[in-house]
XYZ file of C-alpha atoms in Angstrom:
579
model
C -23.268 3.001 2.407
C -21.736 6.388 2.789
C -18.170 6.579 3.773
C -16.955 9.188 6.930
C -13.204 10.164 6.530
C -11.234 8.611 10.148
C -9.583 12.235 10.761
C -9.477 11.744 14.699
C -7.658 7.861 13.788
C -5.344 9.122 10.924
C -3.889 12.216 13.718
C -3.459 9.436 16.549
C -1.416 7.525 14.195
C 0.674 10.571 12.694
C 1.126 11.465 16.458
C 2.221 7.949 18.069
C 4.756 7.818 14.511
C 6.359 11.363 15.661
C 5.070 12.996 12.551
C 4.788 16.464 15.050
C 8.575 16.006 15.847
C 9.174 15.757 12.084
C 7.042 18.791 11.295
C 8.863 20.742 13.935
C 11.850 20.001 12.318
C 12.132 19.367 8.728
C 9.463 21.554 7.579
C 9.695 25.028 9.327
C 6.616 26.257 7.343
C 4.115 23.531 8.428
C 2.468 23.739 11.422
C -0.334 21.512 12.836
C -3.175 23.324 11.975
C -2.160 23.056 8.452
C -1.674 19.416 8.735
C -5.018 19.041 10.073
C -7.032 21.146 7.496
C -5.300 19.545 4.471
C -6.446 16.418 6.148
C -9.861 17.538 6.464
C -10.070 18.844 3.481
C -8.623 15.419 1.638
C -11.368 13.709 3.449
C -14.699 15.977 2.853
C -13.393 15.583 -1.234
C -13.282 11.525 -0.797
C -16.832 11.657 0.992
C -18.474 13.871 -1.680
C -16.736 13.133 -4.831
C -15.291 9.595 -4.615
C -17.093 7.731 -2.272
C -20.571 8.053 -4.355
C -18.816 6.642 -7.578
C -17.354 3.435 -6.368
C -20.314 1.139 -6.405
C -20.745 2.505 -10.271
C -17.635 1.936 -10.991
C -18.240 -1.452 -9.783
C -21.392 -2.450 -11.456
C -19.974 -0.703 -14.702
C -16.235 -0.526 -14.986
C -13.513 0.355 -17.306
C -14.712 0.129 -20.926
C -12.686 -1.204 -24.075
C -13.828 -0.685 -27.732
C -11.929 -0.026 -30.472
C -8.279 -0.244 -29.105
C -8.858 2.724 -26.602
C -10.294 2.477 -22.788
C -12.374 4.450 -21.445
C -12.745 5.160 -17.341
C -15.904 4.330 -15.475
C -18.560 6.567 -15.304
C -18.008 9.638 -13.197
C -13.928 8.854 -12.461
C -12.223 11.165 -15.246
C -14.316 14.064 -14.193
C -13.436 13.079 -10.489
C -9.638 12.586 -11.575
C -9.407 16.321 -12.942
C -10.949 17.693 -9.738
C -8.587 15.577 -7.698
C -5.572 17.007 -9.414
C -7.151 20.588 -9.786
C -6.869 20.480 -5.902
C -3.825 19.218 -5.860
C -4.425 16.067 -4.262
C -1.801 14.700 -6.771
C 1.314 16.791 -5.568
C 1.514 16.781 -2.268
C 5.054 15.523 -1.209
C 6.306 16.222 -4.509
C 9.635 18.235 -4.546
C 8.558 22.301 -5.368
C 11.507 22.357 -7.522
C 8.937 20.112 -9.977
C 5.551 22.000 -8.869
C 5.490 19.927 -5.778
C 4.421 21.100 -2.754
C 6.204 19.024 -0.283
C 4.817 18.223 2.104
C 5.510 15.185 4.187
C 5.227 11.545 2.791
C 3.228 10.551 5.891
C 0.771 13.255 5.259
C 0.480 11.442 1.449
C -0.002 8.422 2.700
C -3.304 9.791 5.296
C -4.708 11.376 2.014
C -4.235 8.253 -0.176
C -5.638 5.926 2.474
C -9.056 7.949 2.205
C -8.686 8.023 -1.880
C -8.674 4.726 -1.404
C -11.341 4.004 1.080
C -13.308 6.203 -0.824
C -13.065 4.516 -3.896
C -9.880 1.927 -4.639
C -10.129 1.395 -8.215
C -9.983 5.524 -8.883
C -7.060 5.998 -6.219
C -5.012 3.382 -8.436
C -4.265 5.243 -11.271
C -2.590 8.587 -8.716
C -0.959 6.151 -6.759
C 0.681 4.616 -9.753
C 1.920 7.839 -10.783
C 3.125 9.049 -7.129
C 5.818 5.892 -8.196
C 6.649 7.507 -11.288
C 7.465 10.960 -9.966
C 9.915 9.069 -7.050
C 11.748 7.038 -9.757
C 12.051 9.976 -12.157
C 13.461 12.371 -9.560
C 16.003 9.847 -8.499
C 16.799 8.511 -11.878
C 15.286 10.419 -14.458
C 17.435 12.708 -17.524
C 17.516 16.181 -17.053
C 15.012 15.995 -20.489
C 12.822 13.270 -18.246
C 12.871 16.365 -15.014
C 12.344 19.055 -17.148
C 9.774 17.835 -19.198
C 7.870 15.031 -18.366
C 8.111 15.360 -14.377
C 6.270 18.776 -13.842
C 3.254 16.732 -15.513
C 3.084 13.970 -13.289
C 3.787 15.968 -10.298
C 0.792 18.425 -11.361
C -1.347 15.367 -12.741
C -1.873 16.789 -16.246
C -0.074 13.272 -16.788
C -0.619 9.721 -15.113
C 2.460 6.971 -14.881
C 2.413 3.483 -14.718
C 4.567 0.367 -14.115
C 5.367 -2.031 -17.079
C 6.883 -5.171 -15.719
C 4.801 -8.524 -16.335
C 4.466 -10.235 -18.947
C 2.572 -13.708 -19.851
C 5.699 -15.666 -18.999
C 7.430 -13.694 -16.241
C 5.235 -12.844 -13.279
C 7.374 -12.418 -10.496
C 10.108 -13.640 -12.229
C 11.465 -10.450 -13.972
C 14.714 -12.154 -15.151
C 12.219 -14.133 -17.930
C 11.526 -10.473 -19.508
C 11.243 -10.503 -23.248
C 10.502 -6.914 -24.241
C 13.074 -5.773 -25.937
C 14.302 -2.332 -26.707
C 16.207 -1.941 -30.028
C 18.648 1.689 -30.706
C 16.915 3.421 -33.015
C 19.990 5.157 -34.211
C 18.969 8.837 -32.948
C 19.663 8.306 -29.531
C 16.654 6.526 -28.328
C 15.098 2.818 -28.751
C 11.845 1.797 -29.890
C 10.177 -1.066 -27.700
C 8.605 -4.587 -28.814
C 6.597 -6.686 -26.410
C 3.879 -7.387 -24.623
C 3.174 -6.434 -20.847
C 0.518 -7.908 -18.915
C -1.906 -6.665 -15.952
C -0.850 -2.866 -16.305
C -2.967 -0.796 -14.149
C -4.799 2.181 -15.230
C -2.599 1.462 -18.832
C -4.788 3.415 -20.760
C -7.600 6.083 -20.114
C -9.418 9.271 -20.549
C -8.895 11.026 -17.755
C -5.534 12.361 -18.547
C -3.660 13.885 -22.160
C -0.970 11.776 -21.832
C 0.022 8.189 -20.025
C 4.055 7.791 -19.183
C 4.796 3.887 -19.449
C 7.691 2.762 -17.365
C 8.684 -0.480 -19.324
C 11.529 -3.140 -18.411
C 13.019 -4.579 -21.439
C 16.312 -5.740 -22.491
C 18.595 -4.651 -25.555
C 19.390 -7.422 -27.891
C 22.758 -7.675 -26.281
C 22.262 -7.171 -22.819
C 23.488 -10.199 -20.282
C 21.174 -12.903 -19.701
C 18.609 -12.664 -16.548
C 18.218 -9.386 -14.164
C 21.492 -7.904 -14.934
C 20.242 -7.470 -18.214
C 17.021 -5.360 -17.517
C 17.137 -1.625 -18.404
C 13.958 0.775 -17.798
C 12.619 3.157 -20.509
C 10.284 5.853 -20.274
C 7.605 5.081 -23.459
C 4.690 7.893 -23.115
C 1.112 7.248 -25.107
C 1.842 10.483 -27.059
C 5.286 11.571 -28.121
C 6.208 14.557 -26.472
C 8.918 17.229 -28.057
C 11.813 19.155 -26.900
C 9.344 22.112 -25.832
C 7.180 19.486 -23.634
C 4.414 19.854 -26.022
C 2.341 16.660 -27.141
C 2.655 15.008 -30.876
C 1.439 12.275 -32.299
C 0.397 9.058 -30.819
C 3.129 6.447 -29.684
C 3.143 3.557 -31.503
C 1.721 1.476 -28.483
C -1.573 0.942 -27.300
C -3.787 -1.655 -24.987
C -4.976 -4.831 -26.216
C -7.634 -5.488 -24.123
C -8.568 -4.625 -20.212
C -8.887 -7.534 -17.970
C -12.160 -9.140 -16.207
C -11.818 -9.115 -12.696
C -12.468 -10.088 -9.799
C -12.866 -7.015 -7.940
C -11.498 -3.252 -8.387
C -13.805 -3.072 -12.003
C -12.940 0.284 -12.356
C -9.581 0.143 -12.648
C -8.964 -0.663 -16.290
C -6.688 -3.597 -15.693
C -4.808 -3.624 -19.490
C -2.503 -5.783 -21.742
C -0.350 -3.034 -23.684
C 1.199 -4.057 -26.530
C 4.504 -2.296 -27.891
C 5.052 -1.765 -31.590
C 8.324 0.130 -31.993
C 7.566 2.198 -29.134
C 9.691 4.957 -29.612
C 11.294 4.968 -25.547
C 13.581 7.127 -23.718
C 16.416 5.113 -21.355
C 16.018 5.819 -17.326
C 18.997 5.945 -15.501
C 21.999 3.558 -16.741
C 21.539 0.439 -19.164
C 21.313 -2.947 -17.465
C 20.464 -1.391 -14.128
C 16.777 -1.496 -14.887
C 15.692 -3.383 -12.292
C 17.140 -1.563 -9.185
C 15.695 1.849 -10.673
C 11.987 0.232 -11.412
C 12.186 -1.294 -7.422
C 12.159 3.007 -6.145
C 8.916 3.061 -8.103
C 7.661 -0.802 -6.453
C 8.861 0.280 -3.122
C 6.481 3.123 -3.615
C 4.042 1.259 -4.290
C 3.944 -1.385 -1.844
C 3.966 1.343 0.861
C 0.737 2.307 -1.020
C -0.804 -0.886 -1.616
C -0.355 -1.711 2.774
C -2.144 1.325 2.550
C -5.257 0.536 0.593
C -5.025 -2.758 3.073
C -5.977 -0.376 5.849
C -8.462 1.754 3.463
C -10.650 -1.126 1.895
C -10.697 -2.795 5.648
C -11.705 0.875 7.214
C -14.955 1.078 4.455
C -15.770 -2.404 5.112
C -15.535 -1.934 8.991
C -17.945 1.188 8.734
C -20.007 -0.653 6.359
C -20.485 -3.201 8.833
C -20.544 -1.612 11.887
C -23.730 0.512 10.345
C -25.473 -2.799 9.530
C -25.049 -4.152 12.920
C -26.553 -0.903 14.480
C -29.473 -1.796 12.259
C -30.387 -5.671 11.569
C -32.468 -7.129 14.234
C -32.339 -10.593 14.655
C -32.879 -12.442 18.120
C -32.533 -11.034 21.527
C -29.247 -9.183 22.613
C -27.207 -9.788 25.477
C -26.315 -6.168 25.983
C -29.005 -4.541 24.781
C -30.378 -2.268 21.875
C -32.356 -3.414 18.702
C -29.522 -4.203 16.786
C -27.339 -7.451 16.425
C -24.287 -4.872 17.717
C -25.548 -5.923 20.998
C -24.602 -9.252 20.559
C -21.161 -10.675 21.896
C -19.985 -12.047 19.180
C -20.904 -9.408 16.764
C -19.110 -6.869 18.886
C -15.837 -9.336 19.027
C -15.627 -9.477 15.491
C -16.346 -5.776 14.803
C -14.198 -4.406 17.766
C -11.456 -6.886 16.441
C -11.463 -5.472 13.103
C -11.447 -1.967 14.807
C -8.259 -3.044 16.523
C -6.555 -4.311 13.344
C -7.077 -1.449 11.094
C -5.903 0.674 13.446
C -2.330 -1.168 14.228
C -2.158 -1.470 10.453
C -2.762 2.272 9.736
C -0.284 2.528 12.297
C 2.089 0.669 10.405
C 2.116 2.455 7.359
C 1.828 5.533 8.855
C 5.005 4.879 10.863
C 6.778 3.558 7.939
C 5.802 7.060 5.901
C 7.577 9.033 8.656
C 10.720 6.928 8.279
C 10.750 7.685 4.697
C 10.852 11.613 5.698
C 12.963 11.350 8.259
C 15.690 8.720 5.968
C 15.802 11.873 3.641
C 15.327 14.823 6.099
C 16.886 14.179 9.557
C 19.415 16.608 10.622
C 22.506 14.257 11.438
C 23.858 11.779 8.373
C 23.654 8.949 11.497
C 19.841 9.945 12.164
C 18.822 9.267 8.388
C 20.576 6.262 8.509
C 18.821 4.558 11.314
C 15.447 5.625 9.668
C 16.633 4.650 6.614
C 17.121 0.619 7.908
C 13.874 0.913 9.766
C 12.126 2.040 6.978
C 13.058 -0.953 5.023
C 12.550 -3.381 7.964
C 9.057 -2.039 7.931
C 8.003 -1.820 4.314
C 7.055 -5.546 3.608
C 5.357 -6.025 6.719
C 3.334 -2.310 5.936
C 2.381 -4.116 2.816
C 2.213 -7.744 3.292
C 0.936 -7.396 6.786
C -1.766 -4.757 6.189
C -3.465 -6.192 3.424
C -3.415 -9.778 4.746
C -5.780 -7.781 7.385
C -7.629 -5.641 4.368
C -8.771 -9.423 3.816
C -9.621 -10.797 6.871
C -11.587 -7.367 7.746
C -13.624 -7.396 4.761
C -14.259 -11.285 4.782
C -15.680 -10.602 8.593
C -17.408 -7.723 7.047
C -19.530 -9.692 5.232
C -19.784 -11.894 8.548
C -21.662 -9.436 10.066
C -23.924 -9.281 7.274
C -24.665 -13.024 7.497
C -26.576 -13.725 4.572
C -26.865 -10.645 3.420
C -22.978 -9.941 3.165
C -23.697 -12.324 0.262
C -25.916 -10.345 -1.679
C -23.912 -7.812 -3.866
C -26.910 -5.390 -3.469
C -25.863 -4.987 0.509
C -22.080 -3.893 -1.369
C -20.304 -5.321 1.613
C -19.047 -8.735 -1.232
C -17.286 -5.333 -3.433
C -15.179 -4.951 -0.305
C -14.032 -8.191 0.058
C -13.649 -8.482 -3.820
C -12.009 -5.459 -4.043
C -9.887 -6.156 -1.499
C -8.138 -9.443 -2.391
C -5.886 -8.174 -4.823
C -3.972 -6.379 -2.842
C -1.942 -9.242 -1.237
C -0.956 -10.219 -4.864
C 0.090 -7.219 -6.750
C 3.385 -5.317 -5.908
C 5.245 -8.617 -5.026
C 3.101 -11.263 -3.234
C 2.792 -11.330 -0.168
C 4.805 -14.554 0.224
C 7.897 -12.658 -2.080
C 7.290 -9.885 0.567
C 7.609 -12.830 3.572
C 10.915 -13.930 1.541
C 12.093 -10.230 1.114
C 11.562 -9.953 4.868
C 13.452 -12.895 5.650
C 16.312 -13.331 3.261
C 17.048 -9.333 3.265
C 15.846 -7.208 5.862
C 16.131 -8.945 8.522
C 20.203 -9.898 7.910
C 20.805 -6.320 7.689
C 23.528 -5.231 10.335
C 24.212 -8.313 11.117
C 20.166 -8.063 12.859
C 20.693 -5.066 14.688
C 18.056 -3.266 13.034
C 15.222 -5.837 14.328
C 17.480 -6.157 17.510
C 17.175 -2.508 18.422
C 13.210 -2.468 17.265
C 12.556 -5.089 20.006
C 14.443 -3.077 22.516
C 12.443 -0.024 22.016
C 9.146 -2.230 22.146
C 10.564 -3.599 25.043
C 10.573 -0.371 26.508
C 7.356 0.063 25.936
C 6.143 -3.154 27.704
C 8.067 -1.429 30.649
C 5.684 1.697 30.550
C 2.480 -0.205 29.720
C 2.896 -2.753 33.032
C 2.956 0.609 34.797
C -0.030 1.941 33.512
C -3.714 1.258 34.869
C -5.850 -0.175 33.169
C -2.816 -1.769 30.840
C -0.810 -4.183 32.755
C -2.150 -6.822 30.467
C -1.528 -5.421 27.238
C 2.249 -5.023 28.829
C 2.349 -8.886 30.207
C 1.156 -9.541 26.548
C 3.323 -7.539 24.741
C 6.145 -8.790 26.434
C 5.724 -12.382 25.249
C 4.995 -11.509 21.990
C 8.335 -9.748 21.586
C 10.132 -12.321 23.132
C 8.857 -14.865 20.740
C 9.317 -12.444 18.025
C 13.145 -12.514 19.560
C 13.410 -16.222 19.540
C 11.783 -16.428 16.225
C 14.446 -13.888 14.892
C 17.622 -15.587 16.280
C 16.314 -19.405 14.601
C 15.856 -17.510 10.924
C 19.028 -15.469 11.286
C 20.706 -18.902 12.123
C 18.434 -21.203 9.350
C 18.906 -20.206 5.559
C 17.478 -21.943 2.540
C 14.705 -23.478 2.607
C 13.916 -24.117 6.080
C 14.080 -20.137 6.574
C 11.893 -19.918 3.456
C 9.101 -22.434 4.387
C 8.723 -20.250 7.900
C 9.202 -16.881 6.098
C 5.147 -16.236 5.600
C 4.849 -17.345 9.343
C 7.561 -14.925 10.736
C 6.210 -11.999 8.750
C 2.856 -12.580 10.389
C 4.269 -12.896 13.820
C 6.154 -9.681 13.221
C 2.994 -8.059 11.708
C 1.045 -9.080 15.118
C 3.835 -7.594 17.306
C 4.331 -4.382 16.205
C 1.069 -4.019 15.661
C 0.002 -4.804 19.450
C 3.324 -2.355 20.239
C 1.540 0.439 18.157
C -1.443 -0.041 19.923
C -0.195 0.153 23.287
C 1.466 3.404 21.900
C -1.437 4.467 21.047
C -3.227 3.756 24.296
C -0.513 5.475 26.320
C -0.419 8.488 24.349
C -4.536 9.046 25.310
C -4.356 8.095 28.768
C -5.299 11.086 29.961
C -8.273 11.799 27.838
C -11.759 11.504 29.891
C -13.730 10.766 26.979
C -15.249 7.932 25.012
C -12.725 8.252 22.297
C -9.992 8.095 24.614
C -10.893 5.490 26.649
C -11.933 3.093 23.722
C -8.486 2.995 23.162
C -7.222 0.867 26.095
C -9.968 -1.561 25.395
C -9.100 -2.137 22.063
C -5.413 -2.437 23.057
C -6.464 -4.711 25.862
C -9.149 -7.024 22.931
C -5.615 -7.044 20.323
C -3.380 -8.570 23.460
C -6.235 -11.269 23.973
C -7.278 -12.148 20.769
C -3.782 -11.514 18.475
C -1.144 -11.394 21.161
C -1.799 -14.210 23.544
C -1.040 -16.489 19.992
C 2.769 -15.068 19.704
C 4.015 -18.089 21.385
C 2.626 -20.388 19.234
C 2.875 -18.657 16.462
C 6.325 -18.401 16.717
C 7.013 -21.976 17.217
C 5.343 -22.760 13.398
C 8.146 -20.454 11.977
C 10.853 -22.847 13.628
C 9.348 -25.926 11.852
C 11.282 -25.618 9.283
C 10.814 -27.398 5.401
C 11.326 -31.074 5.724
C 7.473 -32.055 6.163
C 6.827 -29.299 3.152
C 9.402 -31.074 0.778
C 8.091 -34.491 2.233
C 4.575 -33.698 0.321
C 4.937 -34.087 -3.515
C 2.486 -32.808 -5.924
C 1.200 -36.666 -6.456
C 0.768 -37.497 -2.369
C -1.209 -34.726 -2.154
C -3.230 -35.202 -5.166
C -4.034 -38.447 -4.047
């Protein structure tokens, strides 16, 4: 199955999340047209030189022999095209060989990289996290030598936090970093589950490690972050010998096989110290943040190549007679619900992320200090649900996916089961989605005292005003409207519940907000095509009217499950419900 790059989809959602306000403003030198053939030309590279590796990579993977990993057939020769197009740079500051461009317009490219292929687009995504937390936090030494070569892509990064007893709980960390007495540390551990840790696509690998000095304070306040690269680099930026770390193994997966999933050890590492001592962790989160804007993005990318996938199969299985017609099973009813409700859900979801990319520009680029600000608290509103929200829906659109294939779906030969494999990791890595649910509820949503989510549902509720007065979408309006108002009364109980009752309906409230704004975007999107008198155009209502009936209409309900609160969870001990 061949993939086709969603250029017409990826402009409707830079278009209903402002991105040609932004342009207009913050970058004087990009116009439109130049969005659109970067875009194009992002997506004609991910058709012809991604896209036809991924099922290799798949059936052969990421190779281990003799302490060093080597990429899956076909990816490091991919890799040095990608970054000899500069695929790798894109909203990278020019002051490091960036050409900066928008973060939005990132985000479109990745989201084909990683339809294209998601085990390749992990290892540049990774690094796009390095290059944010080096800018921020790095030494001038870190900027001046080691930046330039993740910006260009002559380097990859990665993210060294787990280890075999501290998943998500970083305060359990055990690497330690010892002063070597010149100035620097050298590293001891082990780090578990590190993505793309070793290669050979690129000369050099920069390893972001957590690890603790020997008499730093107990738990997170005693995380620092060190730069450790896989060969030692000098004062002129020009590579040594090897660093005395290396992988142990590469992990057997369940999906994403070409991404060479590795344990790194550290032997006296020799390490450089990012930012200040004991402040680890909030420098490592600009790098997770990063990613988990990226990761809700390969949500929407592994569910868009499983939708065409599927969509292609149902134009071309037979099986029984069709209620509307053709040879296909597309003609079936219930084929076309689940196909036109995946449709529907990738597109709110690209939405999402998409929207959540412009905030980022706009939080660093806006022209008044009060501007950035507000984007700044949306953005952050936004990001767990863009990551949490969108790959919950990567899921469900490649388990329906296979659906459609019935039987076949089944078969890894059909390739539609690598989508669904593939795709289930992405609600576990970068924070769970239920830490993401928690983040939502415990952080973001207490910020300003609520006003952030308080002034979200006002503009959505503005919306709902516009869509009741548009044909053809009264009922996405009437739909919309009671799913913001139980996203309102849902709000108010878990601003007024803490603990654990706010915890046990923190996974639930995510998911209501994830259905809302979604259905908002949608009707965005519909509004902003009314006009159009073609096929295109139109489908858009329809699929804004199929999200209000099928996702919608459950609001209500949905939001009286996050007002259960905990007392029937804590009732249940491990033994009742083993028994």
């Amino acid at each position: 199955m061949t993939y086709r790059a969603p250029l017409r989809s990826l402009a409707l959602a830079l278009k209903t999340a402002g991105h040609p306000a932004l342009v207009g403003q913050a970058f004087a030198e990009l116009d439109e047209d130049t969005v659109t053939a970067v875009l194009e030309a992002a997506g004609a590279f991910c058709e012809s030189e991604l896209a036809p590796l991924n099922r290799g990579g798949d059936q052969v993977g990421a190779k281990y022999a003799n302490g060093k990993v080597t990429a899956a057939p076909g990816f490091a020769a991919a890799y040095q095209a990608f970054v000899a197009q500069g695929w790798n740079s894109l909203s990278a500051d020019p002051e490091f060989g960036g050409q900066g461009l928008t973060k939005a317009m990132e985000l479109a490219v990745f989201e084909m990289t990683h339809a294209a292929n998601m085990a390749f687009g992990l290892c540049p995504m990774l690094t796009q996290g390095a290059i944010e937390a080096l800018a921020l936090h790095g030494t001038e030494r870190q900027k001046t030598l080691i930046l330039p070569k993740l910006v260009s892509g002559e380097w990859t990064g990665t993210m060294n936090l787990t280890e075999p007893q501290a998943g998500t709980d970083l305060a359990a960390v055990t690497t330690r970093a010892e002063p070597d007495g010149e100035g620097g540390y050298r590293l001891y551990g082990q780090k578990i589950f590190i993505t793309w840790g070793d290669h050979d696509a690129a000369d050099n690998i920069c390893h972001l490690v957590l690890a603790r000095l020997p008499d730093a304070p107990p738990g997170v306040k005693g995380i620092s972050l060190f730069l450790a690269t896989k060969r030692l680099v000098d004062d002129q930026g020009q590579l040594g010998d090897p660093n005395d770390l290396r992988p142990g193994s590469i992990e057997h997966k369940l999906g994403i096989h070409g991404s060479p999933t590795c344990v790194m050890l550290f032997e006296g590492a020799k390490a450089e110290l990012v930012g200040e001592l004991n402040n680890g962790l909030a420098h490592m989160f600009v790098m997770m943040n990063a990613a988990r804007l990226q990761v809700g993005v390969q949500g929407v990318a592994i569910a868009e190549r499983a939708f065409q996938q599927a969509l292609a199969f149902a134009q071309e299985r037979k099986q029984g007679r069709t209620a509307w017609g053709g040879d296909g099973i597309f003609g079936h009813p219930d084929v076309r619900r689940m196909l036109t409700l995946m449709k529907a859900k990738i597109e709110a979801a690209r939405a999402i992320c998409i929207t959540t990319g412009v905030l980022a520009d706009l939080a660093r680029l806006a022209p008044t200090e009060a501007e950035r600000a507000v984007a700044k608290a949306r953005q952050e509103l936004f990001t767990p649900i863009a990551k949490a929200w969108s790959t919950d829906v990567g899921v469900e659109v490649a388990s329906l996916g296979v659906q459609v294939h019935g039987g076949m779906g089944f078969i890894e030969e059909t390739g539609a089961a690598q989508h669904y494999r593939d795709a289930r990791i992405a609600p576990i890595y970068e924070g769970t989605n239920g830490v993401q649910a928690i983040d939502l509820a415990g952080r973001k949503l207490g910020m300003q005292d609520g006003a952030v989510m308080d002034a979200l549902c006002a503009e959505m509720n503005q919306t709902v005003r516009d869509l009741k007065a548009a044909a053809g979408l009264e009922q996405v309006g009437e739909r919309l409207d009671a799913g913001v108002a139980a996203l309102e009364r849902a709000t108010d109980w878990m601003l007024a519940h803490k603990g654990p009752d706010a915890l046990s309906g923190a996974t639930a409230y995510l998911k209501l907000a994830g259905d809302v704004i979604g259905g908002w975007m949608l009707g965005r999107q519909a509004l902003l095509v009314a006009e159009g008198d073609d096929a295109w155009s139109k489908s858009k209502a329809a699929l804004a009217r199929v999200y209000a009936g099928q996702i919608l209409a459950q609001a209500p309900g949905l939001a009286d499950g996050v007002m259960d609160g905990g007392a029937d969870l804590e009732s249940l001990s491990a033994e009742v419900l083993g028994s």
